Short mmCIF file of C-alpha atoms in Angstrom, two decimals:
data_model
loop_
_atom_site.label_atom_id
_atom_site.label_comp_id
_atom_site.label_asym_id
_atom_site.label_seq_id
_atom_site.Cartn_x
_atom_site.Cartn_y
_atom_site.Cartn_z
CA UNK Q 1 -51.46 -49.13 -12.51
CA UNK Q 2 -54.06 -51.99 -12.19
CA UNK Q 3 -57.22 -51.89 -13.98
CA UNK Q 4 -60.19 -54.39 -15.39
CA UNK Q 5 -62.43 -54.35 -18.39
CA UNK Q 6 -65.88 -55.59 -18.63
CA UNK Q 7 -66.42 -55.03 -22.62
CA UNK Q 8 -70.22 -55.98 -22.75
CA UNK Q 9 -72.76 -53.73 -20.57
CA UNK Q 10 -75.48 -56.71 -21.42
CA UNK Q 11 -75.14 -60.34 -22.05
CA UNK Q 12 -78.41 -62.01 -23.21
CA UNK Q 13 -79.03 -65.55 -23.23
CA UNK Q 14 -81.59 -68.35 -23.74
CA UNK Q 15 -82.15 -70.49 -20.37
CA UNK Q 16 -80.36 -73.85 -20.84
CA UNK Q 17 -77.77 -72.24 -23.01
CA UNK Q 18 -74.65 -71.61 -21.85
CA UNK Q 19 -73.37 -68.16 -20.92
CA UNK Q 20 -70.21 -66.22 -20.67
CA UNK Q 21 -69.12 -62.80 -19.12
CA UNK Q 22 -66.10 -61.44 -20.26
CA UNK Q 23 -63.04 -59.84 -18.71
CA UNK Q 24 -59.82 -58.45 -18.51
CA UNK Q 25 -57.49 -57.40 -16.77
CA UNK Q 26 -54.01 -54.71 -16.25
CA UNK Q 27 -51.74 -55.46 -13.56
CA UNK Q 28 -47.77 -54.76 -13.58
CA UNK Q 29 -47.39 -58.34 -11.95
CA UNK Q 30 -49.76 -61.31 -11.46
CA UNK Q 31 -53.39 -60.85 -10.81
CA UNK Q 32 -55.60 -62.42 -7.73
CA UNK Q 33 -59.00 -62.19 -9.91
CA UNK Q 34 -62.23 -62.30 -8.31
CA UNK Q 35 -66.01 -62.58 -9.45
CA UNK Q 36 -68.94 -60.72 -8.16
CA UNK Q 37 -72.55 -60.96 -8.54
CA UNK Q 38 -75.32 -58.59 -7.64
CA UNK Q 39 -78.92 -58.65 -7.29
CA UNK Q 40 -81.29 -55.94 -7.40
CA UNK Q 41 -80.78 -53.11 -4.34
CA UNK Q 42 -78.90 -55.85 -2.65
CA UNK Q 43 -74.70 -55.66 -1.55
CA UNK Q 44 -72.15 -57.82 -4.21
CA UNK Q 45 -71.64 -61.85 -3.42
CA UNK Q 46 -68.29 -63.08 -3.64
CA UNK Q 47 -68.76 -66.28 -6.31
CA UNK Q 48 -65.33 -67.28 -7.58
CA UNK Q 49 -61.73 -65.86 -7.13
CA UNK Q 50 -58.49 -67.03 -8.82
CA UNK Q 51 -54.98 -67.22 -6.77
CA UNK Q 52 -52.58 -69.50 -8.39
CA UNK Q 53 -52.29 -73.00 -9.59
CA UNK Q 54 -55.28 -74.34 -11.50
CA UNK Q 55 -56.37 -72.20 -14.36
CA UNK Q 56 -60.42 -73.34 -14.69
CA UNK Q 57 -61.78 -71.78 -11.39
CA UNK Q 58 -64.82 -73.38 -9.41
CA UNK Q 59 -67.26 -71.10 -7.89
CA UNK Q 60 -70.83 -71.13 -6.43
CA UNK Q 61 -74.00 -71.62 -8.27
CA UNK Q 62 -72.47 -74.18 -10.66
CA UNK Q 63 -70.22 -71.01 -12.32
CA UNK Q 64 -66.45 -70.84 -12.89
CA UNK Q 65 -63.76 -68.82 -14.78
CA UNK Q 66 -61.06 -69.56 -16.69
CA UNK Q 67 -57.96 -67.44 -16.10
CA UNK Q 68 -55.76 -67.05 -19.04
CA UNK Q 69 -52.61 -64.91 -18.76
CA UNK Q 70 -51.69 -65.09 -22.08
CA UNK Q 71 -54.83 -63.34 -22.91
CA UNK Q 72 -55.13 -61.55 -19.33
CA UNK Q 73 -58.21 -62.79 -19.41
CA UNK Q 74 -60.41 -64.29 -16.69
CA UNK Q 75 -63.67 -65.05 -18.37
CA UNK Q 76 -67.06 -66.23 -16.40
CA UNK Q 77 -68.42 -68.92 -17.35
CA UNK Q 78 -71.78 -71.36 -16.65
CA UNK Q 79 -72.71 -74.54 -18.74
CA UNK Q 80 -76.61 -74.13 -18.57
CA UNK Q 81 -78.25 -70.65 -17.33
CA UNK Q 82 -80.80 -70.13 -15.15
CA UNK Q 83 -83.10 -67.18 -15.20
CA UNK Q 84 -82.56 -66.67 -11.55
CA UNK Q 85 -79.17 -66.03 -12.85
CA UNK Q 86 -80.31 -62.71 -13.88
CA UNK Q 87 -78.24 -59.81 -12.41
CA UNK Q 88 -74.91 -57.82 -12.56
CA UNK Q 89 -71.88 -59.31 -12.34
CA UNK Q 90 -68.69 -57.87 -11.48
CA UNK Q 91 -65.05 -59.01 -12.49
CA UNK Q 92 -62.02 -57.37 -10.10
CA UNK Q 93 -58.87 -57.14 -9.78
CA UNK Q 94 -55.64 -57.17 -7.36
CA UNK Q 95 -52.12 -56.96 -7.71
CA UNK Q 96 -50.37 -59.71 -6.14
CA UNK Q 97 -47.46 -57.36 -5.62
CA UNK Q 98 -49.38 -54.49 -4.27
CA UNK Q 99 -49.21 -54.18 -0.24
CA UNK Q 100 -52.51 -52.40 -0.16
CA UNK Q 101 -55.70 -53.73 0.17
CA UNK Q 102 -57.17 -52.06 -2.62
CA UNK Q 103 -59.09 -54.13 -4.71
CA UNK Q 104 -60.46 -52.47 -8.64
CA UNK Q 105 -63.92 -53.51 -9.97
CA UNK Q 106 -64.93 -53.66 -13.37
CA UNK Q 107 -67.85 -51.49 -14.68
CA UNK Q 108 -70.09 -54.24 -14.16
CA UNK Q 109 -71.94 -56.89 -16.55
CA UNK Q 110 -75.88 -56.64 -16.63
CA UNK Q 111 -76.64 -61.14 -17.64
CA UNK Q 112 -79.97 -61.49 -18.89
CA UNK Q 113 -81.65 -64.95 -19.12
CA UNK Q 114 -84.74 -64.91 -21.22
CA UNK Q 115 -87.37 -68.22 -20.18
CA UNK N 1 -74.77 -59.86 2.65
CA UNK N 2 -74.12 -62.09 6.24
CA UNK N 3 -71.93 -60.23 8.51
CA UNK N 4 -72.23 -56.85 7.97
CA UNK N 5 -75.08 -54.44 8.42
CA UNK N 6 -75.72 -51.14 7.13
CA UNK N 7 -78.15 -48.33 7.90
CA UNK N 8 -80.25 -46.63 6.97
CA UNK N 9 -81.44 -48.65 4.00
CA UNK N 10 -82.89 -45.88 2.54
CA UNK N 11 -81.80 -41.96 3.20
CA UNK N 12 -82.60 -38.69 1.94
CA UNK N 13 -80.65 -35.63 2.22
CA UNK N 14 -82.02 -31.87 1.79
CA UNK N 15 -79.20 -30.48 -0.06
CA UNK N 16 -76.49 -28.38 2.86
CA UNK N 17 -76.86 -31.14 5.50
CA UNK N 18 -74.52 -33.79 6.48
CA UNK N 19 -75.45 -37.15 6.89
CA UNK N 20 -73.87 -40.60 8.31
CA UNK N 21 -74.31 -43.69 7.08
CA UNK N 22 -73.65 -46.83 9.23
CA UNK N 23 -71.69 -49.82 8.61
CA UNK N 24 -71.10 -52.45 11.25
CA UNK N 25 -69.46 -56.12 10.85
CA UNK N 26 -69.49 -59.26 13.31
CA UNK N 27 -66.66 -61.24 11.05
CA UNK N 28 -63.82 -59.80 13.16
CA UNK N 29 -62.57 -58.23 10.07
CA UNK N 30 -59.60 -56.22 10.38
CA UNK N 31 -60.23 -54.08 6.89
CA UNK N 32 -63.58 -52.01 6.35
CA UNK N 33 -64.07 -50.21 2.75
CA UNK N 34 -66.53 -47.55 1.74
CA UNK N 35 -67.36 -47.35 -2.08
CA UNK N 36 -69.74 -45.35 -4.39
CA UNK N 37 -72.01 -46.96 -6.69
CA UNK N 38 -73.49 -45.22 -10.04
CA UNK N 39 -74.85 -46.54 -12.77
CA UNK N 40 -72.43 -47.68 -15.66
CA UNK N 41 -69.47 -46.70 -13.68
CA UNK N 42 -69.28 -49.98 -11.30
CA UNK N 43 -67.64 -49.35 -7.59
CA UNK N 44 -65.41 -46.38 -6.34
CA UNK N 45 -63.27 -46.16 -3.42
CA UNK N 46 -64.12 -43.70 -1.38
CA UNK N 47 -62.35 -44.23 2.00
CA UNK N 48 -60.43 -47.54 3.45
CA UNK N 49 -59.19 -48.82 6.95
CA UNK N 50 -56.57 -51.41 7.63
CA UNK N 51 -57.16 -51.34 11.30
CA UNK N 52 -58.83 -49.01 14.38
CA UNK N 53 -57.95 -45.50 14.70
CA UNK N 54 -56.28 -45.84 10.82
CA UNK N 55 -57.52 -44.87 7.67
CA UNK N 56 -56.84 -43.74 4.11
CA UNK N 57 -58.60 -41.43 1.28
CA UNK N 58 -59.76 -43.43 -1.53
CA UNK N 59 -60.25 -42.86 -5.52
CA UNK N 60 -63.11 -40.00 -4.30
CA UNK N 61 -63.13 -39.13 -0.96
CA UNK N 62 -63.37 -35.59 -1.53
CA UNK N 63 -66.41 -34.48 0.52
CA UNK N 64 -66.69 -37.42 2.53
CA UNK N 65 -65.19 -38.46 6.19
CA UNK N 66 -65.25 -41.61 7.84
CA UNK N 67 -63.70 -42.93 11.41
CA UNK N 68 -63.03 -46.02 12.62
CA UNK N 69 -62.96 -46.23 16.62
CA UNK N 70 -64.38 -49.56 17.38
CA UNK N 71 -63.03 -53.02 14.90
CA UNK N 72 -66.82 -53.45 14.01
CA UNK N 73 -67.68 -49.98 12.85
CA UNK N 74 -66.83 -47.44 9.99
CA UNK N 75 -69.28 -45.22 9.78
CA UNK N 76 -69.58 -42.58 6.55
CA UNK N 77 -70.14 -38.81 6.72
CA UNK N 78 -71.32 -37.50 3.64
CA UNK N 79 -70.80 -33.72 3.59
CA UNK N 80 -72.40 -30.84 2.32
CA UNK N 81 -68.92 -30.29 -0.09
CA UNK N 82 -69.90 -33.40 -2.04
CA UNK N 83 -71.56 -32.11 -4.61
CA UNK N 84 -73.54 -34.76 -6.34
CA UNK N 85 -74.18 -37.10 -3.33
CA UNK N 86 -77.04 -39.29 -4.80
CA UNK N 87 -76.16 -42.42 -4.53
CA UNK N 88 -75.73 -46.60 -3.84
CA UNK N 89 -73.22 -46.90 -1.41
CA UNK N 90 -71.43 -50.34 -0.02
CA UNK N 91 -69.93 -51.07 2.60
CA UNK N 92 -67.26 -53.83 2.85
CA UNK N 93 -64.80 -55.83 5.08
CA UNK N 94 -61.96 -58.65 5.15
CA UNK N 95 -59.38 -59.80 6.68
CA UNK N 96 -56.26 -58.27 6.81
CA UNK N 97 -53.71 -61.04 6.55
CA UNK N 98 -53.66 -61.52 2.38
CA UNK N 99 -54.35 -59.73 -0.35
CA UNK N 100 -56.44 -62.64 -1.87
CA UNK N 101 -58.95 -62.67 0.68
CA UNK N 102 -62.22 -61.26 -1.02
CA UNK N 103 -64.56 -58.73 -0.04
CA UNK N 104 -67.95 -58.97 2.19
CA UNK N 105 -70.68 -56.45 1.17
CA UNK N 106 -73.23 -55.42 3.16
CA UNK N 107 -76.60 -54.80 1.42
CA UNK N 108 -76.00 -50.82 1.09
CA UNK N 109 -77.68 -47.62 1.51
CA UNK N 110 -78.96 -45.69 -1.25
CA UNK N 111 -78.86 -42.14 -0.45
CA UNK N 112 -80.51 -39.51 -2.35
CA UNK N 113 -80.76 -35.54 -2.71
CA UNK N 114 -84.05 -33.25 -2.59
#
């Protein structure tokens, strides 16, 4: 069975520092990894997604995630945050193996950027 | 939440009534997804399609129907057997060829119980 772990409910941080979201991540083979990000009453934005080759992951709105399978990790990360970065983010998981479409989200991440 | 629209943004339920919820895409997406949103719990499966006339129970789909008849619709029945019906639900689509291909949201309906 497949599943994902978001340890931290809440991630504060200072704008300008940098930030990072944790996850990880269960799968009986290797993992297509994804990030989501949602704003307030609004649908989840696609921002980053791992498949193979490169481990450091480029995404939109200058974030990207490390994948780490040693560590079954997949970690998002930005250099300098923004406080319109403020909102949940969401790490998920897919089997590479599995013929289903099903996709399994992570309890979500609430970021905080204080001014 | 481009591509895919969902109505009513807002709907309230008196408790014993059915209601549908809409969810329509214009991405020629083969694969439409219906999932529950609560706080602290992140997203649930509720109901999935692969393609028209096709679909398959979820993680929760007890008290809930769906159909898909037309590509760009899969509308979402929420029944009077679900018994704590109050809440965000998401619709989503993508295509069908690989299981990398992430998810489009729509910007969801948040349904609540008098």
């Amino acid at each position: 069975a497949q599943s994902v772990a978001q340890p931290e409910d809440q991630v504060n941080v200072a704008e300008g520092n940098p930030l990072t979201v944790k996850c990880t991540y269960s799968v009986s083979g290797n993992p297509y990894l994804f990030w989501y990000v949602q704003y307030p009453n609004r649908g989840l934005q696609f921002l980053l997604k791992y498949i193979t080759g490169d481990n450091l992951v480029k995404g939109s709105y200058g974030f990207e995630a490390e994948f780490n399978k040693s560590q079954t990790s997949f970690h998002l990360k930005k250099p300098s945050a923004l406080v319109s970065d403020s909102a949940l983010y969401f790490c998920a998981v897919r089997d590479r193996a599995s013929s289903a479409s099903k996709i399994i989200f992570g309890s979500g991440t609430r970021l905080s950027i204080r001014p | 939440d481009g591509g895919i629209t969902q109505s009513p943004k807002y709907l309230f339920r008196k408790e014993g009534q059915n209601v549908t919820l809409s969810c329509e895409q214009n991405l020629n997406h083969d694969a439409m997804y219906w999932y529950r949103q609560d706080p602290g719990q992140g997203l649930r499966l509720i109901y999935y399609s692969q393609i028209v006339n096709d679909f398959q129970k979820g993680d929760i789909a007890e008290g809930y129907s769906v159909s898909r008849e037309k590509k760009e619709s899969f509308p979402l029945t929420v029944t009077s057997a679900q018994k704590n019906p109050t809440a965000f639900y998401l619709c989503a689509s993508s295509t069908k060829t690989a299981s990398y291909n992430e998810q489009f949201f729509g910007p969801g309906t948040r349904l609540t119980v008098l």
